[in-house]
Amino acid sequence: MLSVSKYSWINLTHRTLLRMEAFMRAPWAGGVVLLTCVVIAMFLANLPATAHYYHYLLGTDLSLLVHTPGGAIDWVFPRGMTVEKFINDGLMVVFFFSVGLEIKREVVRGALSTWRQAILPVVAAAGGMIAPALIFTLFNHGTPAAAGWGIPTATDIAFAVGILSMLENRIPVSLKIFLMALAVADDLGAILVIALFYGGEVNLGCLMLALLIMVGIYAMKSLGEKRMIFYLVPAVVVWSLFYYSGVHSTISGVAMAMLIPMEPRYSREYFVQKMRALKGCFDGIATAGADFPDEEQRACLRRIRALATESVGMSDRLEHALAPYVTFLIMPIFALANAGVGIESAAYFDIFHPSAETGAVGMGVCFGLLVGKPLGIFLASWIAVRSGLAVMPEGASWRMLLAVACLGGIGFTMALFVDSLAFTDAALIDRGKIAILMGSTAAALLGSLLILLFGKKKNSIR
């Protein structure tokens, strides 16, 4: 009985792991996990039994203190680091590093690598940032909320692509590529907005030292250095300098991503030649059938693995390695830390009522995401195509492009991040978060509904 029970548990565990692996490979999985964490965060922030501990944990100090007897040496690093700040200024650097690698890949050899491929999504992304910023400013000009104009300008690629994947049989492949390229261009725009408008007072000494280190890394890269340790260790130093420079530290992640080599250490010719030699070496090792692999074969297999690894560019290896951690660890943790809003403190049912203290941040964010984003993307695309600057995605219609543009209004991750940078007043931050959740949900539902409606007809009119 014990043996049967033991193997039943093993089989159940094995099946569970296989299902988890299949789930994690699904393109919509990241969006599902993020949405789940948003719901959990809302419960944690509002249940009487957990609300106090939730906010207390986020405010816990994580700085390293070095103190000698008598106070001769008092050193704190990083200064002012709390759990929430560690997530937003530390873990999110890895997210931005991953985004930077993705942007670089698309620009060098992807959907943004040629003028013909890049022009439509880039123009659409620009329109999708300008229109919501104008709508937000229209509602909040001259109010304490005016600085939040950057909140509704962002698109969350995880949610948008997840919805497209669930509706993939209703839209042409060209529109999926268009939305993904648009989201990448939008991320680049959001990074520039954060760097230029949402930094603090700049410490030129730290910033110049960080730039000097990056120049050294670029020189090292130009000389052909492709060992990962020589890039990741300076990346930590650059992050530290950005943290104290006043330029938001997450920008260091993007800057370092641009310096990571894309070219592999070994050429195709070297790989083929060396692989042929290693295969011959492996085949020549005599071993008993039950003793595979033996010590010599294991050594040969390790050399084959090292050869294969170094024959893939460092940028590709890092992007592939970081992807599951960013999707299923960093982003969920970010959502848990930032989506928890006390409903009573955020005036949940009153966010659309402007006031002298909070302006009309709720209306600006919601209408910016739900109306400004789709309108900006659609109009910019229409102008680009009609003027001959760009061409319509193959097999797409204007109605389907409008439906996909609505998914661009799913701001969520980047919008929450900008919200935390734009405001210092807790009431404004909470109202912004609630508006982001409501606007993003409405944009997702509207986009999905339009895709279901317009996608039923195969021969749509352009």
GROMACS .gro file of C-alpha atoms in nm:
model
  462
    1MET     CA    1   0.000   0.000   0.000
    2LEU     CA    2   0.280   0.239   0.087
    3SER     CA    3   0.458   0.163  -0.238
    4VAL     CA    4   0.144   0.219  -0.448
    5SER     CA    5   0.073   0.544  -0.262
    6LYS     CA    6   0.432   0.656  -0.312
    7TYR     CA    7   0.424   0.601  -0.688
    8SER     CA    8   0.079   0.765  -0.714
    9TRP     CA    9   0.221   1.080  -0.559
   10ILE     CA   10   0.522   1.066  -0.792
   11ASN     CA   11   0.296   1.034  -1.097
   12LEU     CA   12   0.071   1.315  -0.974
   13THR     CA   13   0.372   1.540  -0.916
   14HIS     CA   14   0.511   1.456  -1.259
   15ARG     CA   15   0.180   1.534  -1.431
   16THR     CA   16   0.148   1.859  -1.236
   17LEU     CA   17   0.499   1.969  -1.339
   18LEU     CA   18   0.425   1.887  -1.703
   19ARG     CA   19   0.104   2.094  -1.690
   20MET     CA   20   0.288   2.384  -1.527
   21GLU     CA   21   0.557   2.366  -1.795
   22ALA     CA   22   0.291   2.367  -2.070
   23PHE     CA   23   0.115   2.661  -1.903
   24MET     CA   24   0.437   2.864  -1.879
   25ARG     CA   25   0.501   2.814  -2.251
   26ALA     CA   26   0.162   2.961  -2.344
   27PRO     CA   27   0.192   3.322  -2.469
   28TRP     CA   28  -0.102   3.431  -2.251
   29ALA     CA   29   0.036   3.278  -1.931
   30GLY     CA   30   0.223   3.592  -1.822
   31GLY     CA   31  -0.095   3.799  -1.845
   32VAL     CA   32  -0.291   3.545  -1.639
   33VAL     CA   33  -0.026   3.542  -1.364
   34LEU     CA   34  -0.013   3.925  -1.361
   35LEU     CA   35  -0.392   3.950  -1.336
   36THR     CA   36  -0.395   3.697  -1.052
   37CYS     CA   37  -0.133   3.899  -0.863
   38VAL     CA   38  -0.336   4.218  -0.912
   39VAL     CA   39  -0.639   4.052  -0.750
   40ILE     CA   40  -0.424   3.917  -0.464
   41ALA     CA   41  -0.268   4.261  -0.408
   42MET     CA   42  -0.611   4.425  -0.392
   43PHE     CA   43  -0.726   4.173  -0.132
   44LEU     CA   44  -0.407   4.211   0.074
   45ALA     CA   45  -0.439   4.592   0.072
   46ASN     CA   46  -0.806   4.593   0.175
   47LEU     CA   47  -0.866   4.300   0.410
   48PRO     CA   48  -0.849   4.424   0.772
   49ALA     CA   49  -0.637   4.122   0.872
   50THR     CA   50  -0.366   4.185   0.610
   51ALA     CA   51  -0.372   4.554   0.510
   52HIS     CA   52  -0.142   4.671   0.791
   53TYR     CA   53   0.115   4.395   0.734
   54TYR     CA   54   0.104   4.447   0.355
   55HIS     CA   55   0.200   4.816   0.380
   56TYR     CA   56   0.440   4.751   0.669
   57LEU     CA   57   0.629   4.493   0.462
   58LEU     CA   58   0.658   4.727   0.163
   59GLY     CA   59   0.798   5.000   0.388
   60THR     CA   60   1.056   4.775   0.557
   61ASP     CA   61   1.414   4.905   0.528
   62LEU     CA   62   1.654   4.686   0.328
   63SER     CA   63   1.967   4.903   0.344
   64LEU     CA   64   2.298   4.757   0.459
   65LEU     CA   65   2.432   4.946   0.762
   66VAL     CA   66   2.799   4.937   0.862
   67HIS     CA   67   2.843   5.087   1.210
   68THR     CA   68   3.156   5.085   1.424
   69PRO     CA   69   3.165   5.137   1.803
   70GLY     CA   70   3.163   5.505   1.882
   71GLY     CA   71   3.015   5.591   1.544
   72ALA     CA   72   3.354   5.649   1.378
   73ILE     CA   73   3.218   5.488   1.059
   74ASP     CA   74   2.852   5.492   0.961
   75TRP     CA   75   2.792   5.368   0.608
   76VAL     CA   76   2.455   5.287   0.456
   77PHE     CA   77   2.408   5.125   0.114
   78PRO     CA   78   2.187   5.168  -0.073
   79ARG     CA   79   2.053   5.468   0.117
   80GLY     CA   80   1.674   5.478   0.158
   81MET     CA   81   1.618   5.128   0.017
   82THR     CA   82   1.286   4.975   0.127
   83VAL     CA   83   1.117   4.658   0.003
   84GLU     CA   84   0.897   4.862  -0.232
   85LYS     CA   85   1.193   5.065  -0.357
   86PHE     CA   86   1.399   4.749  -0.403
   87ILE     CA   87   1.124   4.613  -0.627
   88ASN     CA   88   1.075   4.935  -0.825
   89ASP     CA   89   1.440   5.046  -0.843
   90GLY     CA   90   1.613   4.708  -0.821
   91LEU     CA   91   1.414   4.418  -0.963
   92MET     CA   92   1.260   4.641  -1.228
   93VAL     CA   93   1.612   4.712  -1.358
   94VAL     CA   94   1.618   4.347  -1.470
   95PHE     CA   95   1.282   4.400  -1.643
   96PHE     CA   96   1.412   4.709  -1.823
   97PHE     CA   97   1.734   4.525  -1.909
   98SER     CA   98   1.522   4.252  -2.070
   99VAL     CA   99   1.315   4.515  -2.254
  100GLY     CA  100   1.637   4.677  -2.376
  101LEU     CA  101   1.761   4.343  -2.513
  102GLU     CA  102   1.429   4.296  -2.693
  103ILE     CA  103   1.437   4.647  -2.839
  104LYS     CA  104   1.795   4.594  -2.959
  105ARG     CA  105   1.704   4.262  -3.123
  106GLU     CA  106   1.405   4.412  -3.304
  107VAL     CA  107   1.606   4.712  -3.422
  108VAL     CA  108   1.905   4.506  -3.542
  109ARG     CA  109   1.732   4.212  -3.709
  110GLY     CA  110   1.362   4.212  -3.621
  111ALA     CA  111   1.042   4.400  -3.701
  112LEU     CA  112   1.214   4.738  -3.665
  113SER     CA  113   1.531   4.654  -3.861
  114THR     CA  114   1.434   4.820  -4.190
  115TRP     CA  115   1.263   5.149  -4.270
  116ARG     CA  116   0.975   4.972  -4.447
  117GLN     CA  117   0.913   4.740  -4.150
  118ALA     CA  118   0.961   4.999  -3.878
  119ILE     CA  119   0.786   5.308  -4.005
  120LEU     CA  120   0.421   5.207  -3.944
  121PRO     CA  121   0.460   5.069  -3.587
  122VAL     CA  122   0.693   5.355  -3.491
  123VAL     CA  123   0.455   5.622  -3.624
  124ALA     CA  124   0.160   5.441  -3.462
  125ALA     CA  125   0.345   5.421  -3.129
  126ALA     CA  126   0.420   5.794  -3.144
  127GLY     CA  127   0.054   5.872  -3.211
  128GLY     CA  128  -0.043   5.633  -2.931
  129MET     CA  129   0.173   5.830  -2.688
  130ILE     CA  130   0.089   6.185  -2.797
  131ALA     CA  131  -0.292   6.149  -2.800
  132PRO     CA  132  -0.336   6.010  -2.444
  133ALA     CA  133  -0.085   6.265  -2.309
  134LEU     CA  134  -0.292   6.544  -2.466
  135ILE     CA  135  -0.619   6.403  -2.329
  136PHE     CA  136  -0.470   6.372  -1.980
  137THR     CA  137  -0.336   6.728  -1.999
  138LEU     CA  138  -0.675   6.854  -2.120
  139PHE     CA  139  -0.834   6.722  -1.801
  140ASN     CA  140  -0.553   6.811  -1.561
  141HIS     CA  141  -0.376   7.123  -1.688
  142GLY     CA  142  -0.295   7.352  -1.398
  143THR     CA  143  -0.388   7.094  -1.131
  144PRO     CA  144  -0.163   6.899  -0.890
  145ALA     CA  145  -0.210   6.595  -1.117
  146ALA     CA  146  -0.062   6.763  -1.427
  147ALA     CA  147   0.270   6.577  -1.391
  148GLY     CA  148   0.095   6.244  -1.457
  149TRP     CA  149   0.060   6.298  -1.833
  150GLY     CA  150   0.302   6.011  -1.898
  151ILE     CA  151   0.085   5.752  -1.720
  152PRO     CA  152  -0.158   5.667  -2.005
  153THR     CA  153   0.110   5.668  -2.276
  154ALA     CA  154   0.231   5.311  -2.211
  155THR     CA  155   0.126   4.973  -2.356
  156ASP     CA  156   0.164   4.646  -2.162
  157ILE     CA  157   0.296   4.394  -2.414
  158ALA     CA  158   0.228   4.088  -2.193
  159PHE     CA  159  -0.146   4.150  -2.167
  160ALA     CA  160  -0.189   4.274  -2.525
  161VAL     CA  161  -0.006   3.981  -2.684
  162GLY     CA  162  -0.179   3.740  -2.446
  163ILE     CA  163  -0.522   3.852  -2.568
  164LEU     CA  164  -0.410   3.836  -2.931
  165SER     CA  165  -0.287   3.480  -2.875
  166MET     CA  166  -0.626   3.375  -2.740
  167LEU     CA  167  -0.797   3.530  -3.045
  168GLU     CA  168  -0.531   3.429  -3.298
  169ASN     CA  169  -0.773   3.260  -3.538
  170ARG     CA  170  -0.959   3.588  -3.593
  171ILE     CA  171  -0.682   3.826  -3.692
  172PRO     CA  172  -0.412   3.817  -3.962
  173VAL     CA  173  -0.056   3.739  -3.856
  174SER     CA  174   0.057   4.076  -3.992
  175LEU     CA  175  -0.146   4.258  -3.726
  176LYS     CA  176   0.011   4.050  -3.448
  177ILE     CA  177   0.355   4.150  -3.575
  178PHE     CA  178   0.234   4.511  -3.600
  179LEU     CA  179   0.113   4.516  -3.237
  180MET     CA  180   0.430   4.354  -3.104
  181ALA     CA  181   0.652   4.596  -3.296
  182LEU     CA  182   0.432   4.885  -3.179
  183ALA     CA  183   0.465   4.769  -2.817
  184VAL     CA  184   0.844   4.751  -2.850
  185ALA     CA  185   0.857   5.103  -2.999
  186ASP     CA  186   0.617   5.217  -2.726
  187ASP     CA  187   0.847   5.072  -2.458
  188LEU     CA  188   1.136   5.270  -2.606
  189GLY     CA  189   0.922   5.586  -2.595
  190ALA     CA  190   0.823   5.516  -2.235
  191ILE     CA  191   1.189   5.470  -2.140
  192LEU     CA  192   1.273   5.809  -2.293
  193VAL     CA  193   0.981   5.972  -2.109
  194ILE     CA  194   1.100   5.828  -1.776
  195ALA     CA  195   1.461   5.932  -1.841
  196LEU     CA  196   1.377   6.287  -1.951
  197PHE     CA  197   1.079   6.383  -1.736
  198TYR     CA  198   1.060   6.163  -1.426
  199GLY     CA  199   1.410   6.175  -1.280
  200GLY     CA  200   1.513   6.361  -0.969
  201GLU     CA  201   1.781   6.623  -0.913
  202VAL     CA  202   2.081   6.507  -1.117
  203ASN     CA  203   2.414   6.434  -0.948
  204LEU     CA  204   2.649   6.502  -1.237
  205GLY     CA  205   2.947   6.335  -1.068
  206CYS     CA  206   2.776   5.995  -1.037
  207LEU     CA  207   2.621   6.026  -1.382
  208MET     CA  208   2.950   6.114  -1.550
  209LEU     CA  209   3.128   5.826  -1.375
  210ALA     CA  210   2.855   5.586  -1.491
  211LEU     CA  211   2.888   5.717  -1.848
  212LEU     CA  212   3.267   5.679  -1.830
  213ILE     CA  213   3.230   5.313  -1.726
  214MET     CA  214   2.986   5.255  -2.013
  215VAL     CA  215   3.233   5.410  -2.258
  216GLY     CA  216   3.492   5.163  -2.126
  217ILE     CA  217   3.248   4.875  -2.175
  218TYR     CA  218   3.180   4.989  -2.531
  219ALA     CA  219   3.555   5.000  -2.600
  220MET     CA  220   3.591   4.651  -2.454
  221LYS     CA  221   3.305   4.531  -2.674
  222SER     CA  222   3.467   4.690  -2.982
  223LEU     CA  223   3.787   4.497  -2.908
  224GLY     CA  224   3.590   4.173  -2.927
  225GLU     CA  225   3.542   4.080  -2.562
  226LYS     CA  226   3.247   3.837  -2.534
  227ARG     CA  227   3.276   3.688  -2.184
  228MET     CA  228   2.966   3.763  -1.982
  229ILE     CA  229   3.137   3.836  -1.649
  230PHE     CA  230   3.304   4.147  -1.797
  231TYR     CA  231   2.962   4.296  -1.870
  232LEU     CA  232   2.745   4.190  -1.577
  233VAL     CA  233   2.982   4.303  -1.298
  234PRO     CA  234   3.016   4.659  -1.440
  235ALA     CA  235   2.636   4.659  -1.487
  236VAL     CA  236   2.591   4.638  -1.109
  237VAL     CA  237   2.833   4.930  -1.059
  238VAL     CA  238   2.651   5.135  -1.324
  239TRP     CA  239   2.317   5.062  -1.154
  240SER     CA  240   2.457   5.187  -0.822
  241LEU     CA  241   2.581   5.509  -0.979
  242PHE     CA  242   2.248   5.568  -1.156
  243TYR     CA  243   2.067   5.505  -0.826
  244TYR     CA  244   2.254   5.797  -0.668
  245SER     CA  245   2.266   6.014  -0.981
  246GLY     CA  246   1.901   6.128  -0.985
  247VAL     CA  247   1.837   5.964  -1.324
  248HIS     CA  248   1.603   5.675  -1.252
  249SER     CA  249   1.810   5.362  -1.193
  250THR     CA  250   1.599   5.146  -1.426
  251ILE     CA  251   1.743   5.342  -1.720
  252SER     CA  252   2.079   5.181  -1.640
  253GLY     CA  253   1.924   4.846  -1.736
  254VAL     CA  254   1.832   4.972  -2.082
  255ALA     CA  255   2.169   5.144  -2.129
  256MET     CA  256   2.361   4.827  -2.038
  257ALA     CA  257   2.140   4.613  -2.263
  258MET     CA  258   2.248   4.824  -2.559
  259LEU     CA  259   2.613   4.741  -2.482
  260ILE     CA  260   2.569   4.363  -2.468
  261PRO     CA  261   2.725   4.196  -2.776
  262MET     CA  262   2.486   4.025  -3.017
  263GLU     CA  263   2.759   3.849  -3.214
  264PRO     CA  264   2.853   3.500  -3.088
  265ARG     CA  265   3.201   3.428  -2.961
  266TYR     CA  266   3.253   3.152  -3.219
  267SER     CA  267   3.177   3.177  -3.590
  268ARG     CA  268   2.967   2.926  -3.783
  269GLU     CA  269   3.277   2.784  -3.952
  270TYR     CA  270   3.459   2.739  -3.620
  271PHE     CA  271   3.151   2.575  -3.466
  272VAL     CA  272   3.113   2.325  -3.751
  273GLN     CA  273   3.483   2.239  -3.750
  274LYS     CA  274   3.509   2.202  -3.373
  275MET     CA  275   3.180   2.012  -3.349
  276ARG     CA  276   3.301   1.762  -3.609
  277ALA     CA  277   3.621   1.707  -3.409
  278LEU     CA  278   3.433   1.665  -3.080
  279LYS     CA  279   3.188   1.421  -3.237
  280GLY     CA  280   3.481   1.215  -3.364
  281CYS     CA  281   3.636   1.225  -3.017
  282PHE     CA  282   3.305   1.120  -2.858
  283ASP     CA  283   3.253   0.832  -3.103
  284GLY     CA  284   3.605   0.707  -3.038
  285ILE     CA  285   3.554   0.662  -2.666
  286ALA     CA  286   3.494   0.298  -2.585
  287THR     CA  287   3.248   0.227  -2.304
  288ALA     CA  288   3.024  -0.049  -2.179
  289GLY     CA  289   2.658  -0.010  -2.270
  290ALA     CA  290   2.551   0.024  -1.907
  291ASP     CA  291   2.815   0.284  -1.833
  292PHE     CA  292   2.692   0.573  -2.050
  293PRO     CA  293   2.809   0.838  -2.021
  294ASP     CA  294   3.137   0.755  -1.854
  295GLU     CA  295   3.384   1.013  -1.724
  296GLU     CA  296   3.552   1.076  -2.062
  297GLN     CA  297   3.218   1.109  -2.240
  298ARG     CA  298   3.088   1.352  -1.975
  299ALA     CA  299   3.398   1.568  -2.029
  300CYS     CA  300   3.337   1.560  -2.404
  301LEU     CA  301   2.969   1.650  -2.359
  302ARG     CA  302   3.064   1.946  -2.137
  303ARG     CA  303   3.293   2.075  -2.411
  304ILE     CA  304   3.012   2.035  -2.667
  305ARG     CA  305   2.776   2.228  -2.440
  306ALA     CA  306   3.028   2.508  -2.389
  307LEU     CA  307   3.087   2.524  -2.767
  308ALA     CA  308   2.713   2.543  -2.837
  309THR     CA  309   2.661   2.810  -2.571
  310GLU     CA  310   2.939   3.036  -2.697
  311SER     CA  311   2.812   2.998  -3.053
  312VAL     CA  312   2.498   3.193  -2.956
  313GLY     CA  313   2.526   3.568  -2.898
  314MET     CA  314   2.537   3.689  -2.539
  315SER     CA  315   2.235   3.914  -2.596
  316ASP     CA  316   2.023   3.621  -2.720
  317ARG     CA  317   2.136   3.398  -2.434
  318LEU     CA  318   2.053   3.658  -2.171
  319GLU     CA  319   1.716   3.743  -2.324
  320HIS     CA  320   1.620   3.374  -2.336
  321ALA     CA  321   1.749   3.305  -1.983
  322LEU     CA  322   1.581   3.608  -1.824
  323ALA     CA  323   1.242   3.571  -1.996
  324PRO     CA  324   1.080   3.321  -1.753
  325TYR     CA  325   1.214   3.506  -1.446
  326VAL     CA  326   1.087   3.841  -1.574
  327THR     CA  327   0.747   3.700  -1.673
  328PHE     CA  328   0.677   3.473  -1.377
  329LEU     CA  329   0.878   3.629  -1.093
  330ILE     CA  330   0.971   3.996  -1.136
  331MET     CA  331   0.650   4.118  -1.299
  332PRO     CA  332   0.421   3.932  -1.054
  333ILE     CA  333   0.621   4.071  -0.760
  334PHE     CA  334   0.591   4.419  -0.911
  335ALA     CA  335   0.215   4.373  -0.944
  336LEU     CA  336   0.185   4.251  -0.584
  337ALA     CA  337   0.375   4.556  -0.460
  338ASN     CA  338   0.213   4.822  -0.678
  339ALA     CA  339  -0.144   4.713  -0.752
  340GLY     CA  340  -0.252   4.699  -0.387
  341VAL     CA  341  -0.469   5.006  -0.335
  342GLY     CA  342  -0.688   5.070  -0.032
  343ILE     CA  343  -1.031   5.126  -0.185
  344GLU     CA  344  -1.142   5.375   0.079
  345SER     CA  345  -0.820   5.578   0.058
  346ALA     CA  346  -0.835   5.589  -0.322
  347ALA     CA  347  -1.197   5.701  -0.324
  348TYR     CA  348  -1.275   5.409  -0.553
  349PHE     CA  349  -1.623   5.525  -0.643
  350ASP     CA  350  -1.518   5.888  -0.674
  351ILE     CA  351  -1.213   5.885  -0.900
  352PHE     CA  352  -1.399   6.049  -1.189
  353HIS     CA  353  -1.494   6.351  -0.978
  354PRO     CA  354  -1.228   6.623  -1.011
  355SER     CA  355  -1.119   6.813  -0.703
  356ALA     CA  356  -0.877   7.093  -0.617
  357GLU     CA  357  -0.648   6.845  -0.436
  358THR     CA  358  -0.632   6.566  -0.693
  359GLY     CA  359  -0.741   6.724  -1.022
  360ALA     CA  360  -0.908   6.485  -1.265
  361VAL     CA  361  -0.640   6.217  -1.263
  362GLY     CA  362  -0.898   5.936  -1.288
  363MET     CA  363  -1.062   6.082  -1.597
  364GLY     CA  364  -0.728   6.170  -1.755
  365VAL     CA  365  -0.586   5.818  -1.715
  366CYS     CA  366  -0.904   5.627  -1.804
  367PHE     CA  367  -0.992   5.832  -2.110
  368GLY     CA  368  -0.626   5.849  -2.207
  369LEU     CA  369  -0.601   5.468  -2.216
  370LEU     CA  370  -0.949   5.388  -2.346
  371VAL     CA  371  -0.986   5.670  -2.602
  372GLY     CA  372  -0.650   5.841  -2.650
  373LYS     CA  373  -0.441   5.529  -2.712
  374PRO     CA  374  -0.663   5.366  -2.979
  375LEU     CA  375  -0.740   5.701  -3.143
  376GLY     CA  376  -0.373   5.803  -3.156
  377ILE     CA  377  -0.258   5.465  -3.293
  378PHE     CA  378  -0.536   5.451  -3.552
  379LEU     CA  379  -0.509   5.810  -3.677
  380ALA     CA  380  -0.129   5.801  -3.696
  381SER     CA  381  -0.147   5.472  -3.891
  382TRP     CA  382  -0.416   5.610  -4.124
  383ILE     CA  383  -0.212   5.924  -4.200
  384ALA     CA  384   0.107   5.719  -4.258
  385VAL     CA  385  -0.067   5.479  -4.498
  386ARG     CA  386  -0.273   5.739  -4.684
  387SER     CA  387   0.030   5.963  -4.733
  388GLY     CA  388   0.229   5.675  -4.879
  389LEU     CA  389   0.483   5.683  -4.597
  390ALA     CA  390   0.391   5.328  -4.490
  391VAL     CA  391   0.191   5.033  -4.620
  392MET     CA  392  -0.103   4.858  -4.458
  393PRO     CA  393  -0.017   4.522  -4.291
  394GLU     CA  394  -0.093   4.241  -4.534
  395GLY     CA  395  -0.446   4.103  -4.504
  396ALA     CA  396  -0.550   4.368  -4.251
  397SER     CA  397  -0.851   4.600  -4.264
  398TRP     CA  398  -0.900   4.939  -4.104
  399ARG     CA  399  -1.165   4.793  -3.875
  400MET     CA  400  -0.931   4.520  -3.754
  401LEU     CA  401  -0.650   4.769  -3.710
  402LEU     CA  402  -0.882   4.979  -3.490
  403ALA     CA  403  -0.965   4.669  -3.284
  404VAL     CA  404  -0.596   4.589  -3.235
  405ALA     CA  405  -0.528   4.956  -3.154
  406CYS     CA  406  -0.775   4.928  -2.865
  407LEU     CA  407  -0.550   4.660  -2.712
  408GLY     CA  408  -0.275   4.924  -2.711
  409GLY     CA  409  -0.476   5.092  -2.436
  410ILE     CA  410  -0.380   4.817  -2.192
  411GLY     CA  411  -0.126   5.020  -1.996
  412PHE     CA  412  -0.089   4.829  -1.670
  413THR     CA  413   0.278   4.749  -1.589
  414MET     CA  414   0.454   5.052  -1.737
  415ALA     CA  415   0.162   5.279  -1.649
  416LEU     CA  416   0.176   5.171  -1.283
  417PHE     CA  417   0.550   5.230  -1.287
  418VAL     CA  418   0.515   5.583  -1.428
  419ASP     CA  419   0.236   5.651  -1.177
  420SER     CA  420   0.476   5.575  -0.890
  421LEU     CA  421   0.729   5.819  -1.042
  422ALA     CA  422   0.491   6.100  -1.140
  423PHE     CA  423   0.331   6.162  -0.801
  424THR     CA  424   0.444   6.188  -0.441
  425ASP     CA  425   0.098   6.241  -0.292
  426ALA     CA  426  -0.052   5.905  -0.182
  427ALA     CA  427  -0.405   6.006  -0.287
  428LEU     CA  428  -0.288   6.086  -0.641
  429ILE     CA  429  -0.089   5.762  -0.664
  430ASP     CA  430  -0.386   5.553  -0.550
  431ARG     CA  431  -0.631   5.729  -0.781
  432GLY     CA  432  -0.389   5.679  -1.068
  433LYS     CA  433  -0.357   5.307  -0.993
  434ILE     CA  434  -0.733   5.253  -0.979
  435ALA     CA  435  -0.778   5.447  -1.304
  436ILE     CA  436  -0.503   5.239  -1.471
  437LEU     CA  437  -0.673   4.913  -1.369
  438MET     CA  438  -1.013   5.035  -1.485
  439GLY     CA  439  -0.889   5.189  -1.812
  440SER     CA  440  -0.673   4.888  -1.901
  441THR     CA  441  -0.959   4.646  -1.828
  442ALA     CA  442  -1.201   4.851  -2.039
  443ALA     CA  443  -0.950   4.871  -2.328
  444ALA     CA  444  -0.892   4.493  -2.314
  445LEU     CA  445  -1.265   4.420  -2.319
  446LEU     CA  446  -1.333   4.670  -2.599
  447GLY     CA  447  -1.045   4.541  -2.814
  448SER     CA  448  -1.149   4.178  -2.762
  449LEU     CA  449  -1.512   4.255  -2.846
  450LEU     CA  450  -1.419   4.440  -3.166
  451ILE     CA  451  -1.187   4.157  -3.275
  452LEU     CA  452  -1.469   3.906  -3.218
  453LEU     CA  453  -1.712   4.123  -3.415
  454PHE     CA  454  -1.488   4.221  -3.705
  455GLY     CA  455  -1.293   3.896  -3.720
  456LYS     CA  456  -1.598   3.692  -3.816
  457LYS     CA  457  -1.602   3.837  -4.169
  458LYS     CA  458  -1.310   3.716  -4.381
  459ASN     CA  459  -1.348   3.974  -4.655
  460SER     CA  460  -1.333   4.297  -4.461
  461ILE     CA  461  -1.345   4.635  -4.637
  462ARG     CA  462  -1.037   4.854  -4.609
   0.00000   0.00000   0.00000
